[in-house]
Coordinates of C-alpha atoms and ligand atoms in Angstrom, one line a residue:
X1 CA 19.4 135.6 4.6
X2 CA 17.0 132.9 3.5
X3 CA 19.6 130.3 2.4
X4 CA 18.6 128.5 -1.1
X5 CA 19.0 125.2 0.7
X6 CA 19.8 123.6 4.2
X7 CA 20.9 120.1 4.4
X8 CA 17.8 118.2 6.1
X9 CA 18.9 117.1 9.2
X10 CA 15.7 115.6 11.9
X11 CA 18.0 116.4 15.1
X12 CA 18.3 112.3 15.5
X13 CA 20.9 111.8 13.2
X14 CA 23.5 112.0 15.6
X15 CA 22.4 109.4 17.6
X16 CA 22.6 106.6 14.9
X17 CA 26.2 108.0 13.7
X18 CA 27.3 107.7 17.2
X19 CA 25.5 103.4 16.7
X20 CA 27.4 103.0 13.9
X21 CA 30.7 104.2 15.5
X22 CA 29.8 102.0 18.5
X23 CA 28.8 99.0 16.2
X24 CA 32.5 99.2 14.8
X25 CA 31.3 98.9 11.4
X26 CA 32.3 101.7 9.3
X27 CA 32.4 100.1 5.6
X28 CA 30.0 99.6 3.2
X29 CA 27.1 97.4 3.4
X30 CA 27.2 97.1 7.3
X31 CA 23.8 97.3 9.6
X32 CA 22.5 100.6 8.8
X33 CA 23.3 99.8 5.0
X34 CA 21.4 97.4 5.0
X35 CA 18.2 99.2 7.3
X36 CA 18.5 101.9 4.6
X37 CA 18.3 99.2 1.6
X38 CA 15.7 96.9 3.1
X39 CA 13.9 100.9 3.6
X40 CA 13.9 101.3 0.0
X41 CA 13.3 97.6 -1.2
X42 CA 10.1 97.6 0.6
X43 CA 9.0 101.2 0.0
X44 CA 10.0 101.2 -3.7
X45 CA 8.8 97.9 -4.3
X46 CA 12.1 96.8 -6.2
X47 CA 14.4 93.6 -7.2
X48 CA 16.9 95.2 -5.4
X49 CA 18.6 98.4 -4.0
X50 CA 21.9 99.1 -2.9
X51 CA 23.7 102.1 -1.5
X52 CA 26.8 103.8 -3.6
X53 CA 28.6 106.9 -2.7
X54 CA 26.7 109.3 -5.0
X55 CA 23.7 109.0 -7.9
X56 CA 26.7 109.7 -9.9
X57 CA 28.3 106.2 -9.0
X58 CA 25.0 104.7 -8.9
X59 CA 24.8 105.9 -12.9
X60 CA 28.3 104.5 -13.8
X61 CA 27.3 101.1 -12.1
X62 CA 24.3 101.2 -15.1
X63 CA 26.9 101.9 -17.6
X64 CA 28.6 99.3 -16.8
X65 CA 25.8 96.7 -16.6
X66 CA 24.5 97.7 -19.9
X67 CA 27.8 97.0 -21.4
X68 CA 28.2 100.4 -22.9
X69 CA 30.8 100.9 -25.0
X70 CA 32.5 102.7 -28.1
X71 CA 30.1 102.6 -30.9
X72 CA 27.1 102.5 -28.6
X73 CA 24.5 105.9 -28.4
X74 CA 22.5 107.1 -25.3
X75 CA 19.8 109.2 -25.6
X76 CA 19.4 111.8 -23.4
X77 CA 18.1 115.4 -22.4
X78 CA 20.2 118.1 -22.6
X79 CA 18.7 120.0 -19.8
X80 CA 20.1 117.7 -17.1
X81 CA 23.4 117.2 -14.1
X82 CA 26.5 116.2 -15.8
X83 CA 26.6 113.0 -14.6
X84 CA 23.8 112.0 -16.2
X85 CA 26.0 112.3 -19.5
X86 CA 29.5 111.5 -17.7
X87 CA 28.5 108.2 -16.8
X88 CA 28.1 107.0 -20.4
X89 CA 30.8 109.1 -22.0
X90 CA 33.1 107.7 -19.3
X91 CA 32.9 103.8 -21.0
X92 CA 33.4 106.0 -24.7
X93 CA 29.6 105.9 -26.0
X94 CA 28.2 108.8 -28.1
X95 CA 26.0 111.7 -25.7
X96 CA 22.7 112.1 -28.2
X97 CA 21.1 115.2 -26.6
X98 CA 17.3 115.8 -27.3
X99 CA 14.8 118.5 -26.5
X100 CA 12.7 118.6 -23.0
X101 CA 8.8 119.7 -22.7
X102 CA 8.8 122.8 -21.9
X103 CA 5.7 121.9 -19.5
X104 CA 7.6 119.8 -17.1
X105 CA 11.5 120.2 -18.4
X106 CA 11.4 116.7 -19.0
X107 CA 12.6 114.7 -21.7
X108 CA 10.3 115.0 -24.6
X109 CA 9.2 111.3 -25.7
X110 CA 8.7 112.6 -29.3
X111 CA 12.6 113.6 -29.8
X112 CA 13.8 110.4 -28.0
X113 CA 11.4 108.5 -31.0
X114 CA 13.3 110.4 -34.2
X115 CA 17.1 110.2 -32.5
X116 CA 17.2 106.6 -32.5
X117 CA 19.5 104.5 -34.7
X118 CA 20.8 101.3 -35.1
X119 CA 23.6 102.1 -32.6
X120 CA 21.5 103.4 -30.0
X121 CA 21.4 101.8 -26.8
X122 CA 19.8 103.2 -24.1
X123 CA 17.8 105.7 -22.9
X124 CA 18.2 107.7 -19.4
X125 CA 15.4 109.7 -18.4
X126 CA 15.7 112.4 -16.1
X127 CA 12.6 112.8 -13.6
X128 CA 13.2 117.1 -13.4
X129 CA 12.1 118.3 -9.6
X130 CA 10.8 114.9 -9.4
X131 CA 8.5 115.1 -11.3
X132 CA 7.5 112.0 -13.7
X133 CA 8.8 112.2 -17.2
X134 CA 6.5 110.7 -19.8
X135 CA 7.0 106.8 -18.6
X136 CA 4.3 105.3 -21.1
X137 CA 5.6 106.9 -23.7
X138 CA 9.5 106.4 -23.1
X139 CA 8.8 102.2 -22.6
X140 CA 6.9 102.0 -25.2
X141 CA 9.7 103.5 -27.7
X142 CA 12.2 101.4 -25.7
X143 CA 10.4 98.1 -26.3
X144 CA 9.9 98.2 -29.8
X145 CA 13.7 99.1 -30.3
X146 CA 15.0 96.5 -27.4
X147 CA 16.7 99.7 -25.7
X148 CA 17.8 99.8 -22.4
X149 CA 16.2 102.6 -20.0
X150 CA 17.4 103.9 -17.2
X151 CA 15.7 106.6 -14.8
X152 CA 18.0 109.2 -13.2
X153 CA 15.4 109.6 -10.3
X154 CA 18.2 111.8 -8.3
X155 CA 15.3 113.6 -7.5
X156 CA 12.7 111.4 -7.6
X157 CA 12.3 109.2 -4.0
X158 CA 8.8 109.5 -3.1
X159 CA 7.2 110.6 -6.6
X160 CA 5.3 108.0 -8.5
X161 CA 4.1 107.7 -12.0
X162 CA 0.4 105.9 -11.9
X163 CA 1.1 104.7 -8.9
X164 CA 4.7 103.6 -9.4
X165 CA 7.8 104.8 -7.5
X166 CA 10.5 106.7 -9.7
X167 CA 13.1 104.7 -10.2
X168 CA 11.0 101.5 -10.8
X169 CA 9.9 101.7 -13.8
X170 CA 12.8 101.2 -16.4
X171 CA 15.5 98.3 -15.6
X172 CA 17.4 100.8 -13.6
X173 CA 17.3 103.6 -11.2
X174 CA 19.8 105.9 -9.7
X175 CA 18.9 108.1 -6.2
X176 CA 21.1 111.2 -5.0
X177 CA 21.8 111.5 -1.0
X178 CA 23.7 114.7 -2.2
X179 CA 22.8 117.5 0.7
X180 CA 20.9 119.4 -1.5
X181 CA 18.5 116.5 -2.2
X182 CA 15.0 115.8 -0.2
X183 CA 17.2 113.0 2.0
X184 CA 20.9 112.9 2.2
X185 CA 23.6 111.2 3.6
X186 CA 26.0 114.0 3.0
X187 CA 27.3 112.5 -0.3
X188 CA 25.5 109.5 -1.1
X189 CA 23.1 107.7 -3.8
X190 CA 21.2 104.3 -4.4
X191 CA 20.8 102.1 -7.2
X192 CA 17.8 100.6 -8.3
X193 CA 17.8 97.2 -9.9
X194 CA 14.4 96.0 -11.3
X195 CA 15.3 93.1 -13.2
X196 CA 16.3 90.0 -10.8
X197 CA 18.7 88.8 -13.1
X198 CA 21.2 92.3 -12.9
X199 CA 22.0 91.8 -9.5
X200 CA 24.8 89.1 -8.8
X201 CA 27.0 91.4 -11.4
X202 CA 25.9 94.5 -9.6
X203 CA 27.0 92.8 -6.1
X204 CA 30.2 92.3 -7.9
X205 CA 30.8 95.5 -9.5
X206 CA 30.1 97.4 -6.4
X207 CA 33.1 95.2 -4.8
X208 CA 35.8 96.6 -6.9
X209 CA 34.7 93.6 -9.6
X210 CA 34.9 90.6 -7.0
X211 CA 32.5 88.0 -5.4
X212 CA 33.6 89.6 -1.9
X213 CA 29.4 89.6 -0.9
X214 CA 28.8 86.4 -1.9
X215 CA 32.1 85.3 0.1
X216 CA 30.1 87.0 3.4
X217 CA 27.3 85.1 2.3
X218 CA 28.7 82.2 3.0
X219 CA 28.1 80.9 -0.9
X220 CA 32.4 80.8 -1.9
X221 CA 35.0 80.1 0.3
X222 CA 37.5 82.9 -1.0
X223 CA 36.8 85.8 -3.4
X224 CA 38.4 86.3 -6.3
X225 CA 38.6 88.8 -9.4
X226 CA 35.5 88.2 -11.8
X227 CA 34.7 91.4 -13.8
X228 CA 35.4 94.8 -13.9
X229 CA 34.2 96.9 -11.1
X230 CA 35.0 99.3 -8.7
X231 CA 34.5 100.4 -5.2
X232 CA 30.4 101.6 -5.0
X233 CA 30.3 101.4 -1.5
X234 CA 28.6 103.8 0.9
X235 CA 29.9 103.8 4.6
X236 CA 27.8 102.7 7.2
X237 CA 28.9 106.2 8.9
X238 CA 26.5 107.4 6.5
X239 CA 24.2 105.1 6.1
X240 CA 23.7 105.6 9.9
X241 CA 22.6 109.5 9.1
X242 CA 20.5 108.3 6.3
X243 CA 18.7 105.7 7.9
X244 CA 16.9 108.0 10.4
X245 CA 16.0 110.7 7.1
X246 CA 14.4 107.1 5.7
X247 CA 12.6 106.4 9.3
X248 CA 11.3 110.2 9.0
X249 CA 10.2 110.3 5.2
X250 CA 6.8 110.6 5.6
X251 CA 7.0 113.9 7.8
X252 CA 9.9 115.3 5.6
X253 CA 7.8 114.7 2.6
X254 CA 4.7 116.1 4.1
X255 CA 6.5 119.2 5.4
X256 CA 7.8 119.7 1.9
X257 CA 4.4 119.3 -0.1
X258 CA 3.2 122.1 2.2
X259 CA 6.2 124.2 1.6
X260 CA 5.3 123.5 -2.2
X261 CA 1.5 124.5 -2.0
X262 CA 2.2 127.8 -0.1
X263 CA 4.7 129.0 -2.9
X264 CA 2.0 128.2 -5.5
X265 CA -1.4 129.3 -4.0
X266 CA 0.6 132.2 -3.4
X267 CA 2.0 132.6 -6.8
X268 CA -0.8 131.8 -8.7
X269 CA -2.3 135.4 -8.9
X270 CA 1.3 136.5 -10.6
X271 CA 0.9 133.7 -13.1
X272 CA -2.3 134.6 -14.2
X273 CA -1.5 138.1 -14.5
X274 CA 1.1 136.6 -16.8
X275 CA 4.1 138.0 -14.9
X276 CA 5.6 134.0 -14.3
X277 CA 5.0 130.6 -15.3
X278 CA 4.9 128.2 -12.5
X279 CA 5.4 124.4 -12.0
X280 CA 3.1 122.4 -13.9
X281 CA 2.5 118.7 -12.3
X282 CA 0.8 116.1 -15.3
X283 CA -2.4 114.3 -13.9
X284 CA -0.4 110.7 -13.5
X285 CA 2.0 112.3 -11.4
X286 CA 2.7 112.0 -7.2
X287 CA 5.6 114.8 -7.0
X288 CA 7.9 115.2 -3.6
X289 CA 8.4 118.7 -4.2
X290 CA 11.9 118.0 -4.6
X291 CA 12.3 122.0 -6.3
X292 CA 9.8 125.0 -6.5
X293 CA 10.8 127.2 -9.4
X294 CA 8.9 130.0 -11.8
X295 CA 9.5 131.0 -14.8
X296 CA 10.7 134.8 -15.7
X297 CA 10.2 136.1 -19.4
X298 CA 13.8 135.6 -20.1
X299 CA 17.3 135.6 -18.7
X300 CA 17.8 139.5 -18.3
X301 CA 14.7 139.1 -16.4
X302 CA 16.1 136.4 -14.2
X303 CA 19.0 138.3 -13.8
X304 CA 16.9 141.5 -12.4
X305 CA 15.1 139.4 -10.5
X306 CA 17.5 137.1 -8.7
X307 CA 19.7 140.5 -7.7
X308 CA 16.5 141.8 -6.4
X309 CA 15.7 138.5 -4.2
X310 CA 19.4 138.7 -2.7
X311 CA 19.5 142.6 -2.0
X312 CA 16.2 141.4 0.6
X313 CA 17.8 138.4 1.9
X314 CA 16.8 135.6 -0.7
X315 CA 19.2 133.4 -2.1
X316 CA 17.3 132.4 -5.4
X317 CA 19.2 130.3 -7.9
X318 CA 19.0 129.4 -11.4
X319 CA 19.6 125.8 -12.8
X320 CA 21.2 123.3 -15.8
X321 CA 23.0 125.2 -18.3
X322 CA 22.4 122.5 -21.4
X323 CA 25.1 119.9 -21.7
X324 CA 25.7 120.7 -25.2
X325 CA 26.2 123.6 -25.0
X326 CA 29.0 123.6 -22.9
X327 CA 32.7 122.2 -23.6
X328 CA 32.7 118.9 -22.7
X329 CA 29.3 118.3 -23.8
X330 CA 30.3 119.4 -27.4
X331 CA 33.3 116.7 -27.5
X332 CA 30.9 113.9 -26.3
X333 CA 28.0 114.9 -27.5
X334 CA 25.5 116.3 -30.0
X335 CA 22.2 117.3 -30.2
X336 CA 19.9 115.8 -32.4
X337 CA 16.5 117.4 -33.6
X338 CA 16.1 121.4 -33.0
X339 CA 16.9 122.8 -29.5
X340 CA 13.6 124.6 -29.6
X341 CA 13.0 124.6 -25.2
X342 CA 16.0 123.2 -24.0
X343 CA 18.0 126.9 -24.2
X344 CA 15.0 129.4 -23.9
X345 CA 13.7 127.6 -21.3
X346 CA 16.5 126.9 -19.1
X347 CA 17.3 130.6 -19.2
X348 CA 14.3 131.6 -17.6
X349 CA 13.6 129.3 -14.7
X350 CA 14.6 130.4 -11.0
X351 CA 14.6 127.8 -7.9
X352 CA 13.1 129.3 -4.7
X353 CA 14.2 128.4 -1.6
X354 CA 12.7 125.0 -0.1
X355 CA 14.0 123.0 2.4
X356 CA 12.8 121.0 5.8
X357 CA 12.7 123.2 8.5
X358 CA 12.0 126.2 6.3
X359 CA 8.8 127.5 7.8
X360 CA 5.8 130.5 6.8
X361 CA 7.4 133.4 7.7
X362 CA 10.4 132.7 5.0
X363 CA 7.9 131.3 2.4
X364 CA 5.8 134.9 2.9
X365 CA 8.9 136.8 2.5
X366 CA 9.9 135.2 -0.4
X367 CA 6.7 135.6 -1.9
X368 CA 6.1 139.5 -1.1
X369 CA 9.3 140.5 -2.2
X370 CA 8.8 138.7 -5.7
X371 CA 5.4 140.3 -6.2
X372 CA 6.9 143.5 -5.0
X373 CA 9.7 142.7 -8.0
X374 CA 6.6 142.8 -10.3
X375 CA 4.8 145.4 -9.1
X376 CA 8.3 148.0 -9.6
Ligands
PLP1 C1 21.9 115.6 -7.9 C2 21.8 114.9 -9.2 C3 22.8 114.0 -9.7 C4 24.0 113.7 -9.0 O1 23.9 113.2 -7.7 P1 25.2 112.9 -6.8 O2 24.6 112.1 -5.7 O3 25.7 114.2 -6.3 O4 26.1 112.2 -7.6 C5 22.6 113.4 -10.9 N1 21.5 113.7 -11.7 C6 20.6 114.6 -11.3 C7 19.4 114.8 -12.1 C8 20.7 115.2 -10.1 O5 19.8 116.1 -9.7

């Protein structure tokens, strides 16, 4: 069976865990923390980056530094994780889902401009298979209302928009280490502060709402309780494994983009004989191939087609089922403007599988065996 993902793993990871263990620093923050943030700082370009134990954590931190609250409305797509919304409706603001482009399956800039009121707050992009949303466009909305954005670049490390690094672009940015993700620490996630002036309350709230890092800095001479906060802390156990998938980005991401080309050269013939749409990249956009996906006609034919990959040995998967359309996202949330993609769409994309390591042969296999889906 061609699994739909394997955890990326170099063959050196091992060795650093085994550091770390020997360095007898376990918590958060430790040596390879900080190798893993001073990694991203310099790659990304940012104010700031710090580790947390998931994107999802990473996205709470942003709720908190925006102040979010009861009364307050976030704009988001509906085609997206749940934590993207959980985050928000965790501090009791109002989950205003909008319609994606059904191009990218990224937030549509358009539907973000006509859902905004007086009480909206923020906007959180979602960079889908990291690929770019529509940056230009978003900032420009969020300027002229004063709104907050924030990119959920779970996805994301390694892509750029013009030139820029996901992640950088709005005042916030939130990575996933999750297995399933390009680099992982297991469970794991970053946050990306690009505005100077967030980060001595994000130091804080990371330290379960206390000047604890500015104690270890030398700069107080006890810590004490200042805000609220939590405990957004990744181990240095897995920092340790995530430092070396850092150290090896280049390859992984190289490795990946090939990965990404095969499945399309090779699928291009089906899409123009109009049997599946495939992945379309906009002209601004550096991608990580993060996700290859097509597009069936519709979810009957996704079905038919997913059964047929796993009956020859491919785990194909399908994605998002839209956040308001499920329970919880119909207590926090609502959808504003017409869901003209968002359902249609999401009902006909399929995820191949992709992962580092995955080689030819599987690619190939995959590949004949959806063409000979087509040709029955
Ligand atoms: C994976 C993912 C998350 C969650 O990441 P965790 O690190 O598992 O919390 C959030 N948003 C998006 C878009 C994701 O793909």
């Amino acid at each position: 069976m061609i699994p739909f993902n394997k955890p990326c793993t170099t063959g050196k990871e091992g060795a650093a865990v085994q550091e770390a263990i020997s360095n007898q620093v376990l918590k958060g923050n430790g040596p390879f923390g900080e190798k893993c943030t001073n990694w991203l700082e310099n790659r990304l370009g940012c104010a700031k980056a710090m580790l947390t134990p998931s994107c999802t954590a990473a996205l709470e931190m942003t709720a908190l530094l925006t102040n979010m609250g009861e009364g307050d409305e976030v704009i988001l797509p509906s085609y997206t994780f749940v934590s993207t919304a959980n985050a928000f409706a965790l501090r009791g603001a109002a989950i205003r889902f909008v319609d994606v482009d059904p191009a990218t399956m990224n937030i549509d800039p358009k539907q973000v401009a006509s859902a905004i009121t007086e009480r909206t707050k923020a906007i959180v992009v979602v960079h889908y298979a990291g690929v770019s949303c529509d940056m230009d466009a978003i900032m420009d909305i969020a300027n002229k209302h004063h709104l907050w954005v924030i990119e959920d670049a779970a996805q994301g490390l390694m892509s750029t928009y013009k030139g820029k690094p996901l992640g950088t672009i709005g005042h916030f940015g939130t990575i996933s280490f999750h297995e399933t993700k390009n680099y992982t620490s297991g469970e794991g996630g970053a946050l990306i502060i690009n505005d100077p002036d967030a980060i001595d309350r994000a130091e804080i709230l990371q330290e379960k709402g206390t000047n604890r890092s500015q104690f270890i800095k030398g700069m107080v001479d006890k810590y004490t309780w200042r805000d609220i906060g939590s405990s957004y802390l990744l181990s240095d156990i897995n920092a340790a494994y995530l430092s070396v998938q850092l150290t090896y980005a280049d390859v992984i991401n190289r490795q990946r983009l090939d990965v990404w080309e095969q499945y399309n050269e090779s699928l291009k013939p089906l899409m123009a004989a109009g049997k599946v749409m495939l992945p379309y990249v906009p002209e601004n956009c550096e991608h990580n191939a993060h996700m290859y996906y097509v597009k069936t006609k519709d979810d009957t034919e996704r079905t038919a087609l997913i059964d047929y990959l796993k009956e020859n040995d491919v785990m194909a998967v399908t994605h998002y089922v839209p956040l308001h359309s499920a329970h919880a996202g119909r207590i926090y949330g609502k959808f504003i403007g017409d869901d003209v993609f968002t359902t249609i769409e999401s009902e006909k994309l399929v995820r191949l599988p992709i992962y580092f390591g995955i080689g030819e042969e599987a690619i190939e296999h995959v590949v004949k065996h959806l063409y000979k889906f087509y040709e029955a």
